[in-house]
Short mmCIF file of C-alpha atoms and ligand atoms in Angstrom, two decimals:
data_model
loop_
_atom_site.label_atom_id
_atom_site.label_comp_id
_atom_site.label_asym_id
_atom_site.label_seq_id
_atom_site.Cartn_x
_atom_site.Cartn_y
_atom_site.Cartn_z
CA MET A 960 -34.66 63.18 -64.56
CA LYS A 961 -38.09 64.56 -64.25
CA ASN A 962 -40.29 61.93 -63.26
CA PRO A 963 -43.59 61.16 -65.37
CA PHE A 964 -45.18 59.22 -62.65
CA ASP A 965 -45.00 62.04 -59.77
CA THR A 966 -47.99 63.24 -58.15
CA GLU A 967 -48.52 65.75 -55.71
CA GLU A 968 -48.96 62.77 -52.97
CA ARG A 969 -45.80 60.99 -54.08
CA ILE A 970 -43.51 64.33 -54.21
CA ALA A 971 -44.80 65.28 -50.59
CA PHE A 972 -43.97 61.70 -49.47
CA ARG A 973 -40.46 61.85 -51.08
CA GLU A 974 -40.07 65.23 -49.67
CA THR A 975 -40.91 64.04 -46.20
CA MET A 976 -38.76 61.14 -46.48
CA ARG A 977 -35.64 63.23 -47.85
CA ARG A 978 -35.94 65.95 -44.79
CA TYR A 979 -36.05 63.24 -42.26
CA VAL A 980 -33.04 61.30 -43.69
CA GLU A 981 -31.14 64.70 -43.90
CA LYS A 982 -32.07 65.84 -40.33
CA GLU A 983 -32.17 62.78 -38.33
CA LEU A 984 -30.30 60.11 -39.81
CA LYS A 985 -27.31 61.49 -42.08
CA PRO A 986 -25.56 63.31 -39.21
CA TYR A 987 -25.65 60.11 -36.98
CA ALA A 988 -25.30 57.50 -39.73
CA ASN A 989 -21.39 56.70 -39.62
CA GLU A 990 -21.65 56.71 -35.38
CA TRP A 991 -24.02 54.21 -35.16
CA ASP A 992 -22.63 51.87 -38.20
CA GLU A 993 -19.37 51.68 -36.20
CA ALA A 994 -21.37 51.20 -32.81
CA GLY A 995 -23.15 48.23 -34.49
CA ASP A 996 -26.62 49.49 -33.55
CA PHE A 997 -28.77 52.41 -33.79
CA PRO A 998 -31.55 53.67 -31.58
CA TRP A 999 -35.14 51.91 -31.73
CA ARG A 1000 -36.98 55.11 -31.91
CA ILE A 1001 -35.98 55.21 -35.53
CA HIS A 1002 -38.65 52.56 -36.12
CA GLU A 1003 -41.26 54.63 -34.31
CA GLU A 1004 -40.18 57.76 -36.37
CA VAL A 1005 -40.25 56.13 -39.87
CA GLY A 1006 -43.39 54.35 -38.70
CA ALA A 1007 -44.92 57.52 -37.90
CA LEU A 1008 -44.18 58.55 -41.96
CA GLY A 1009 -45.83 55.70 -42.90
CA PHE A 1010 -43.18 53.61 -43.97
CA PHE A 1011 -44.65 50.20 -42.79
CA GLY A 1012 -47.91 50.95 -43.54
CA PHE A 1013 -48.08 50.04 -47.14
CA GLY A 1014 -50.77 47.62 -48.12
CA VAL A 1015 -52.01 47.28 -44.19
CA SER A 1016 -55.60 48.51 -43.64
CA GLU A 1017 -56.05 51.38 -41.39
CA LYS A 1018 -57.60 49.17 -39.09
CA TYR A 1019 -54.19 48.03 -37.86
CA GLY A 1020 -52.32 51.53 -38.17
CA GLY A 1021 -51.60 51.09 -42.07
CA LEU A 1022 -52.09 53.57 -44.87
CA GLY A 1023 -54.98 51.89 -46.09
CA PHE A 1024 -53.59 51.76 -49.57
CA ASP A 1025 -50.47 50.43 -51.52
CA ASP A 1026 -48.31 52.38 -53.96
CA ALA A 1027 -45.37 50.71 -55.63
CA PHE A 1028 -43.86 54.13 -56.39
CA MET A 1029 -44.08 55.34 -52.99
CA ARG A 1030 -42.38 52.15 -51.68
CA ALA A 1031 -39.68 52.65 -53.96
CA GLN A 1032 -39.15 56.22 -53.09
CA ALA A 1033 -39.00 55.28 -49.33
CA GLY A 1034 -36.37 52.96 -50.23
CA ILE A 1035 -34.20 55.54 -52.75
CA GLU A 1036 -34.56 58.35 -50.08
CA PHE A 1037 -33.74 56.09 -46.94
CA ALA A 1038 -30.46 54.44 -48.68
CA GLN A 1039 -29.03 58.09 -48.93
CA CYS A 1040 -28.84 58.21 -45.03
CA GLY A 1041 -24.90 57.01 -45.26
CA ALA A 1042 -25.40 53.92 -43.56
CA ASN A 1043 -27.27 51.02 -45.23
CA GLY A 1044 -27.37 49.07 -41.79
CA ILE A 1045 -30.03 51.43 -40.59
CA VAL A 1046 -32.10 50.85 -43.93
CA ALA A 1047 -31.67 47.06 -43.43
CA GLY A 1048 -32.44 47.06 -39.97
CA VAL A 1049 -35.83 48.94 -40.29
CA SER A 1050 -36.67 47.45 -43.61
CA GLY A 1051 -35.97 43.93 -42.35
CA ARG A 1052 -38.95 44.46 -40.05
CA SER A 1053 -41.27 45.33 -43.09
CA ILE A 1054 -40.72 42.13 -45.12
CA SER A 1055 -42.89 40.17 -42.81
CA ILE A 1056 -45.53 42.60 -42.82
CA GLY A 1057 -47.27 41.80 -45.93
CA ILE A 1058 -47.72 38.01 -44.82
CA LEU A 1059 -48.95 39.14 -41.56
CA GLN A 1060 -51.45 41.40 -43.27
CA LYS A 1061 -52.48 38.63 -45.88
CA LEU A 1062 -52.25 35.60 -44.03
CA GLY A 1063 -52.51 36.16 -40.21
CA SER A 1064 -55.82 35.67 -38.50
CA GLU A 1065 -57.83 38.42 -36.96
CA GLU A 1066 -56.31 37.63 -33.27
CA ILE A 1067 -52.65 37.81 -34.78
CA LYS A 1068 -53.56 41.10 -37.03
CA ASP A 1069 -55.17 42.84 -33.88
CA LYS A 1070 -52.50 41.96 -31.25
CA VAL A 1071 -49.17 41.93 -33.79
CA LEU A 1072 -50.03 44.36 -36.76
CA THR A 1073 -50.70 47.72 -35.07
CA GLU A 1074 -47.39 47.24 -32.93
CA VAL A 1075 -45.14 46.45 -35.86
CA VAL A 1076 -46.54 48.95 -38.33
CA SER A 1077 -46.00 51.89 -35.43
CA GLY A 1078 -42.47 50.56 -35.08
CA ARG A 1079 -43.19 49.84 -31.16
CA LYS A 1080 -42.47 46.25 -31.79
CA GLY A 1081 -40.18 44.33 -34.46
CA SER A 1082 -41.26 41.28 -36.59
CA SER A 1083 -38.85 39.44 -38.88
CA LEU A 1084 -39.09 37.03 -41.55
CA ALA A 1085 -37.21 33.71 -41.08
CA ILE A 1086 -36.77 31.53 -44.35
CA THR A 1087 -33.00 30.89 -44.80
CA GLU A 1088 -31.25 27.95 -43.05
CA PRO A 1089 -27.84 27.09 -42.74
CA SER A 1090 -28.11 24.49 -45.67
CA GLY A 1091 -29.05 27.16 -48.07
CA GLY A 1092 -31.15 30.17 -48.76
CA SER A 1093 -31.54 30.14 -52.75
CA ASP A 1094 -33.13 26.62 -52.82
CA VAL A 1095 -36.45 27.66 -50.72
CA ALA A 1096 -37.96 24.81 -51.95
CA ASN A 1097 -35.65 22.59 -50.28
CA LEU A 1098 -36.10 24.11 -46.51
CA LYS A 1099 -35.74 21.56 -43.82
CA THR A 1100 -36.87 22.88 -40.74
CA THR A 1101 -40.05 20.83 -39.60
CA ALA A 1102 -43.21 21.64 -38.00
CA VAL A 1103 -45.25 18.23 -37.04
CA ARG A 1104 -48.95 18.47 -35.74
CA ASP A 1105 -49.52 17.45 -32.23
CA GLY A 1106 -52.77 17.96 -30.95
CA ASP A 1107 -53.70 21.69 -30.81
CA ASP A 1108 -50.14 22.32 -31.70
CA TYR A 1109 -47.41 22.14 -34.26
CA VAL A 1110 -43.94 21.07 -32.93
CA LEU A 1111 -40.81 22.81 -34.57
CA ASN A 1112 -37.59 21.72 -34.91
CA GLY A 1113 -34.57 22.85 -36.96
CA SER A 1114 -32.89 26.23 -37.19
CA LYS A 1115 -32.69 29.40 -39.60
CA THR A 1116 -29.67 31.85 -40.14
CA PHE A 1117 -28.95 35.36 -41.49
CA ILE A 1118 -32.23 36.63 -40.06
CA THR A 1119 -32.35 40.35 -39.91
CA GLY A 1120 -33.78 41.74 -36.64
CA ALA A 1121 -33.88 38.50 -35.00
CA VAL A 1122 -32.19 39.57 -31.93
CA LYS A 1123 -34.16 42.39 -31.06
CA GLY A 1124 -37.17 41.10 -32.55
CA ASP A 1125 -40.46 40.10 -31.04
CA TYR A 1126 -42.19 38.38 -33.92
CA PHE A 1127 -41.20 36.03 -36.39
CA VAL A 1128 -42.85 34.60 -39.40
CA VAL A 1129 -41.18 31.12 -40.06
CA GLY A 1130 -41.17 28.83 -42.67
CA ALA A 1131 -41.20 25.05 -42.35
CA ARG A 1132 -42.07 21.98 -43.85
CA THR A 1133 -45.47 20.42 -42.81
CA GLY A 1134 -45.47 18.02 -45.90
CA GLY A 1135 -43.74 16.08 -48.14
CA PRO A 1136 -40.47 17.18 -50.26
CA GLY A 1137 -40.40 20.49 -52.19
CA ILE A 1138 -42.77 23.18 -52.89
CA GLY A 1139 -45.87 21.50 -51.96
CA GLY A 1140 -44.87 20.74 -48.30
CA ILE A 1141 -44.05 24.15 -46.87
CA SER A 1142 -46.12 26.10 -44.41
CA LEU A 1143 -45.74 29.73 -42.67
CA PHE A 1144 -46.13 30.35 -38.91
CA PHE A 1145 -46.38 32.91 -36.53
CA LEU A 1146 -43.97 32.74 -33.63
CA GLU A 1147 -43.36 34.93 -30.48
CA LYS A 1148 -39.97 35.41 -28.98
CA GLY A 1149 -39.95 33.74 -25.45
CA THR A 1150 -41.94 30.64 -26.85
CA PRO A 1151 -40.33 27.63 -25.11
CA GLY A 1152 -37.86 25.55 -27.31
CA PHE A 1153 -36.83 28.80 -29.45
CA THR A 1154 -33.60 30.47 -28.80
CA VAL A 1155 -31.87 33.24 -30.90
CA THR A 1156 -28.19 33.96 -31.10
CA ALA A 1157 -26.34 37.13 -32.60
CA MET A 1158 -24.37 36.23 -35.72
CA GLU A 1159 -20.61 37.17 -36.07
CA LYS A 1160 -19.14 40.35 -37.60
CA LYS A 1161 -20.29 41.23 -41.14
CA MET A 1162 -18.90 43.09 -44.16
CA GLY A 1163 -21.59 45.44 -44.27
CA TRP A 1164 -25.10 46.37 -42.66
CA TRP A 1165 -22.96 46.69 -39.49
CA CYS A 1166 -25.83 48.53 -37.20
CA SER A 1167 -28.61 45.90 -38.26
CA ASP A 1168 -28.57 42.65 -36.31
CA GLN A 1169 -28.70 39.55 -37.65
CA GLY A 1170 -29.19 36.29 -35.83
CA ASN A 1171 -29.56 32.29 -35.99
CA LEU A 1172 -32.78 30.79 -34.92
CA TYR A 1173 -32.95 27.66 -32.94
CA PHE A 1174 -36.15 25.38 -32.67
CA ASP A 1175 -36.02 22.35 -30.35
CA ASN A 1176 -39.44 20.83 -29.98
CA CYS A 1177 -40.64 24.22 -30.08
CA ARG A 1178 -44.73 24.21 -29.79
CA ILE A 1179 -46.75 26.99 -31.67
CA PRO A 1180 -50.33 26.64 -31.32
CA ALA A 1181 -51.93 25.34 -34.60
CA LYS A 1182 -54.01 28.54 -34.63
CA HIS A 1183 -50.66 30.08 -35.36
CA LEU A 1184 -50.52 28.43 -38.74
CA MET A 1185 -50.39 31.36 -41.45
CA GLY A 1186 -52.65 30.72 -44.48
CA VAL A 1187 -53.25 27.15 -45.74
CA GLU A 1188 -51.24 24.27 -44.57
CA ASN A 1189 -48.40 23.13 -47.22
CA LYS A 1190 -49.24 26.43 -49.46
CA GLY A 1191 -46.51 28.51 -48.05
CA PHE A 1192 -44.25 28.34 -50.61
CA LEU A 1193 -46.21 30.66 -52.97
CA ALA A 1194 -46.61 32.99 -50.30
CA ILE A 1195 -42.92 33.30 -49.69
CA MET A 1196 -42.35 33.90 -53.46
CA ASN A 1197 -44.93 36.30 -53.60
CA ASN A 1198 -43.70 38.22 -50.79
CA PHE A 1199 -40.24 38.48 -52.13
CA ASN A 1200 -41.55 40.89 -55.20
CA ASN A 1201 -41.78 43.67 -52.64
CA GLU A 1202 -38.75 42.91 -50.95
CA ARG A 1203 -36.93 42.92 -54.07
CA LEU A 1204 -38.16 45.96 -55.32
CA GLY A 1205 -37.03 47.59 -52.12
CA LEU A 1206 -33.51 46.28 -52.44
CA ALA A 1207 -33.46 47.85 -56.12
CA ALA A 1208 -34.55 50.99 -54.91
CA GLN A 1209 -31.88 51.17 -52.14
CA ALA A 1210 -29.38 50.28 -54.73
CA LEU A 1211 -30.65 53.50 -56.51
CA GLY A 1212 -30.30 55.47 -53.63
CA MET A 1213 -26.72 54.63 -52.85
CA MET A 1214 -25.86 55.05 -56.64
CA LYS A 1215 -27.50 58.61 -56.28
CA VAL A 1216 -24.76 59.28 -53.67
CA CYS A 1217 -21.97 58.04 -55.40
CA LEU A 1218 -22.62 60.29 -58.24
CA ASP A 1219 -23.48 63.43 -56.07
CA GLU A 1220 -20.17 62.84 -54.23
CA SER A 1221 -18.07 62.28 -57.24
CA VAL A 1222 -19.06 65.42 -59.08
CA ALA A 1223 -18.83 67.23 -55.84
CA TYR A 1224 -15.30 65.87 -55.22
CA ALA A 1225 -14.14 66.08 -58.76
CA LYS A 1226 -14.95 69.94 -58.94
CA GLU A 1227 -12.99 70.61 -56.04
CA ARG A 1228 -9.86 68.39 -56.36
CA GLU A 1229 -7.23 69.48 -58.66
CA THR A 1230 -4.52 67.08 -60.23
CA PHE A 1231 -2.19 68.35 -63.09
CA GLY A 1232 -2.95 71.85 -62.75
CA LYS A 1233 -7.06 71.58 -63.18
CA PRO A 1234 -10.01 70.19 -61.50
CA LEU A 1235 -10.62 66.36 -61.80
CA LEU A 1236 -13.83 67.30 -63.49
CA GLN A 1237 -11.92 68.83 -66.56
CA HIS A 1238 -10.05 65.33 -67.39
CA GLN A 1239 -11.73 63.65 -70.04
CA VAL A 1240 -11.42 60.02 -68.21
CA ILE A 1241 -13.48 61.53 -65.28
CA ARG A 1242 -16.03 63.24 -67.34
CA HIS A 1243 -16.62 59.94 -68.89
CA LYS A 1244 -17.01 58.10 -65.58
CA ILE A 1245 -19.45 60.76 -64.52
CA ALA A 1246 -21.48 60.30 -67.56
CA ASP A 1247 -21.48 56.55 -67.21
CA MET A 1248 -22.65 56.66 -63.72
CA SER A 1249 -25.40 59.25 -64.45
CA ALA A 1250 -26.50 57.08 -67.31
CA GLN A 1251 -26.82 53.99 -64.92
CA VAL A 1252 -28.82 56.02 -62.54
CA ASP A 1253 -31.15 57.09 -64.87
CA SER A 1254 -31.59 53.76 -66.56
CA ILE A 1255 -32.39 52.20 -63.03
CA GLU A 1256 -34.67 55.16 -62.28
CA ALA A 1257 -36.53 54.41 -65.38
CA TYR A 1258 -36.62 50.65 -64.94
CA ILE A 1259 -37.98 51.07 -61.53
CA ASN A 1260 -40.73 53.34 -62.53
CA GLN A 1261 -41.70 50.92 -65.28
CA VAL A 1262 -42.06 47.99 -62.80
CA CYS A 1263 -43.82 50.07 -60.14
CA TRP A 1264 -46.13 51.09 -62.96
CA LEU A 1265 -46.83 47.38 -63.53
CA MET A 1266 -47.27 46.64 -59.91
CA ASN A 1267 -49.87 49.43 -59.68
CA GLU A 1268 -51.77 48.27 -62.66
CA GLY A 1269 -52.24 44.92 -60.26
CA GLU A 1270 -49.91 42.85 -62.34
CA THR A 1271 -47.23 40.69 -60.83
CA PRO A 1272 -44.18 41.28 -63.04
CA VAL A 1273 -41.84 38.55 -61.53
CA ALA A 1274 -39.47 38.59 -64.39
CA GLU A 1275 -38.96 42.38 -64.44
CA ILE A 1276 -38.48 42.45 -60.98
CA CYS A 1277 -35.78 39.79 -60.88
CA LYS A 1278 -34.12 41.47 -63.90
CA LEU A 1279 -34.61 44.90 -62.39
CA LYS A 1280 -33.06 43.57 -59.25
CA PHE A 1281 -29.74 42.15 -60.80
CA THR A 1282 -29.33 44.92 -63.04
CA ALA A 1283 -29.64 47.23 -60.18
CA SER A 1284 -27.06 45.60 -58.17
CA LYS A 1285 -24.75 45.28 -60.91
CA ALA A 1286 -25.16 49.09 -61.53
CA LEU A 1287 -24.44 49.93 -57.87
CA GLU A 1288 -21.37 47.75 -58.17
CA TYR A 1289 -19.99 50.10 -61.27
CA CYS A 1290 -21.13 53.17 -59.45
CA ALA A 1291 -19.44 52.60 -55.82
CA SER A 1292 -16.33 51.21 -57.99
CA GLU A 1293 -16.10 54.59 -60.26
CA ALA A 1294 -16.99 56.58 -57.15
CA MET A 1295 -14.09 55.10 -55.32
CA GLN A 1296 -11.80 55.65 -58.35
CA ILE A 1297 -12.76 59.34 -58.69
CA TRP A 1298 -12.00 59.91 -54.90
CA GLY A 1299 -9.01 57.76 -54.64
CA GLY A 1300 -7.16 57.44 -51.49
CA ALA A 1301 -9.39 59.62 -49.58
CA ALA A 1302 -12.30 57.29 -50.15
CA TYR A 1303 -10.33 54.19 -49.03
CA MET A 1304 -10.43 55.57 -45.81
CA ARG A 1305 -12.96 54.06 -43.04
CA GLY A 1306 -15.93 56.04 -42.29
CA ASN A 1307 -15.79 57.94 -45.75
CA LEU A 1308 -19.02 58.34 -47.37
CA ILE A 1309 -18.02 56.44 -50.62
CA GLU A 1310 -16.11 53.70 -48.39
CA ARG A 1311 -19.51 52.82 -46.46
CA ILE A 1312 -21.41 52.50 -49.59
CA TYR A 1313 -18.51 50.20 -50.99
CA ARG A 1314 -19.02 47.97 -48.16
CA GLU A 1315 -22.62 47.59 -48.83
CA VAL A 1316 -22.66 46.53 -52.80
CA LYS A 1317 -22.51 42.93 -52.02
CA ILE A 1318 -25.63 42.33 -49.65
CA VAL A 1319 -27.62 43.85 -52.60
CA SER A 1320 -26.41 41.25 -55.10
CA ILE A 1321 -27.18 38.14 -52.49
CA GLY A 1322 -29.73 39.22 -50.11
CA GLY A 1323 -33.44 38.88 -51.04
CA GLY A 1324 -32.54 36.43 -53.98
CA SER A 1325 -29.10 36.19 -55.27
CA GLU A 1326 -28.07 37.69 -58.78
CA GLU A 1327 -27.72 34.07 -60.10
CA ILE A 1328 -30.91 33.19 -58.80
CA MET A 1329 -32.89 36.28 -59.97
CA ARG A 1330 -31.25 35.35 -63.34
CA ASP A 1331 -32.44 31.95 -63.12
CA LEU A 1332 -35.89 32.88 -62.27
CA ALA A 1333 -36.42 35.64 -64.74
CA VAL A 1334 -35.43 33.38 -67.71
CA ARG A 1335 -37.76 30.68 -66.41
CA GLN A 1336 -40.71 33.52 -66.10
CA MET A 1337 -39.98 33.99 -69.65
CA GLY A 1338 -41.05 30.34 -70.62
CA LEU A 1339 -37.43 29.42 -71.36
C1 FAD B 1444 -26.91 40.46 -44.14
C2 FAD B 1444 -27.85 39.36 -44.48
C3 FAD B 1444 -29.08 39.78 -44.02
C4 FAD B 1444 -30.11 38.42 -44.42
N1 FAD B 1444 -31.55 38.46 -44.03
C5 FAD B 1444 -32.39 37.88 -44.24
C6 FAD B 1444 -33.82 37.62 -43.44
O1 FAD B 1444 -34.13 38.50 -42.89
N2 FAD B 1444 -34.30 36.53 -43.73
C7 FAD B 1444 -34.03 35.63 -44.33
O2 FAD B 1444 -35.15 34.51 -44.43
N3 FAD B 1444 -32.93 35.48 -45.11
C8 FAD B 1444 -32.07 36.51 -44.85
N4 FAD B 1444 -30.97 36.29 -45.59
C9 FAD B 1444 -30.40 35.49 -46.29
C10 FAD B 1444 -30.38 35.53 -47.92
O3 FAD B 1444 -31.88 35.59 -48.49
C11 FAD B 1444 -29.45 34.55 -48.49
O4 FAD B 1444 -28.44 34.56 -48.32
C12 FAD B 1444 -29.55 34.35 -49.92
O5 FAD B 1444 -30.85 34.00 -50.28
C13 FAD B 1444 -28.57 33.17 -50.56
O6 FAD B 1444 -28.55 32.15 -49.88
P1 FAD B 1444 -27.14 31.76 -49.28
O7 FAD B 1444 -26.32 32.61 -48.75
O8 FAD B 1444 -27.53 30.35 -48.37
O9 FAD B 1444 -26.49 30.91 -50.40
P2 FAD B 1444 -26.66 29.60 -51.12
O10 FAD B 1444 -28.03 29.34 -51.23
O11 FAD B 1444 -25.69 28.47 -50.36
O12 FAD B 1444 -25.96 29.76 -52.63
C14 FAD B 1444 -24.64 30.14 -52.45
C15 FAD B 1444 -24.30 30.88 -54.17
O13 FAD B 1444 -24.54 29.76 -55.04
C16 FAD B 1444 -25.32 30.54 -56.00
N5 FAD B 1444 -26.54 29.52 -56.55
C17 FAD B 1444 -27.21 29.00 -55.81
N6 FAD B 1444 -27.91 28.07 -56.50
C18 FAD B 1444 -27.42 28.24 -57.69
C19 FAD B 1444 -28.04 27.74 -58.82
N7 FAD B 1444 -28.84 26.91 -59.11
N8 FAD B 1444 -27.19 28.36 -60.12
C20 FAD B 1444 -26.42 28.99 -59.99
N9 FAD B 1444 -25.95 29.60 -58.61
C21 FAD B 1444 -26.39 29.17 -57.68
C22 FAD B 1444 -26.05 31.53 -54.99
O14 FAD B 1444 -26.59 32.75 -56.11
C23 FAD B 1444 -24.83 31.97 -54.15
O15 FAD B 1444 -24.19 33.08 -55.02
C24 FAD B 1444 -29.82 37.47 -45.34
C25 FAD B 1444 -28.40 37.34 -45.81
C26 FAD B 1444 -27.44 38.16 -45.30
C27 FAD B 1444 -26.39 37.99 -45.91
#
């Protein structure tokens, strides 16, 4: 569909991302996914394209501006690379950047932001704990003030980029129960009392790394408290908005691949004496997939417009995320049906997307939590 919000800059950015994905990622995506890893240089290459720079001042190597449309375009193009693990591995490092920019001290920003924004170093956001990820207000890791330090005890799980990560933004309890007792801390790899272990094999996101973090009387300088003590919950919630927009954009990127691959296959493959595309049932599947792609694209545009207007459209972002994850589920399933047995074979592009569907409906806030939050935001 023609995008009414396109500008010369956005088109140029999208085309640059598209060329990069086509030339530098697509040919190697399956190989890297199977290997469970991708070269670190990818971070630096997308860093040079500006991927990490939205909302970050130029002083720290950022773009000096934010644009929700460009953020979304980056996710849509990136997700067409054929291995969402690459997208997750890289994007997982970007979800802590907003907090570093907004709440980091000058010292932290000087030291860390430039390295992370350029892609030379990795930074992860560590909120989820073994006792649960949905109920952030109930997180259990503690940080107790002791002289010039906070002493951290507890653990985190599912943290993207943890194994290769250099820096971490960690949520911990500094006060009483609930949302009013949570703070954010900056933590460096190698800090005594802080260890990381790699997680087991996963359903998807093969070439991204996820890890468990353990804090055993880990001392963090008090100056590494990010923002105001006990006010971390709101910062975590606000930070989710860009992450959720990014996940919806990734869903759309994968949906586009499902549609394009299905059309191409349905033109070539013949059954009962004619191409699949001439069978009415298949034509209807293509029509439905195409309508879903258009709907999610329009929804993303609407949310991006609101965000660029300076609004914080939490309900719309939540509704967008679960609508997009459901639409991806639909498109991946229908693409699989159109391709038949061929797509059941490991490494087939549709098979690779099919295994990435579930994480979009769980990560960054599950479908259930998105619905719950949307309804609460609607005042119900
Ligand atoms: C591959 C991967 C990468 C991740 N990367 C990160 C990361 O980088 N940083 C990070 O902090 N976290 C990360 N996560 C964690 C992710 O955000 C959580 O998995 C997610 O928030 C859900 O938490 P949970 O898995 O603990 O499920 P739980 O919170 O235990 O919930 C289990 C199920 O119950 C449902 N549920 C929970 N409460 C309710 C309710 N009130 N009503 C109805 N249903 C409910 C949930 O929707 C879910 O389906 C990652 C997860 C995965 C799988």
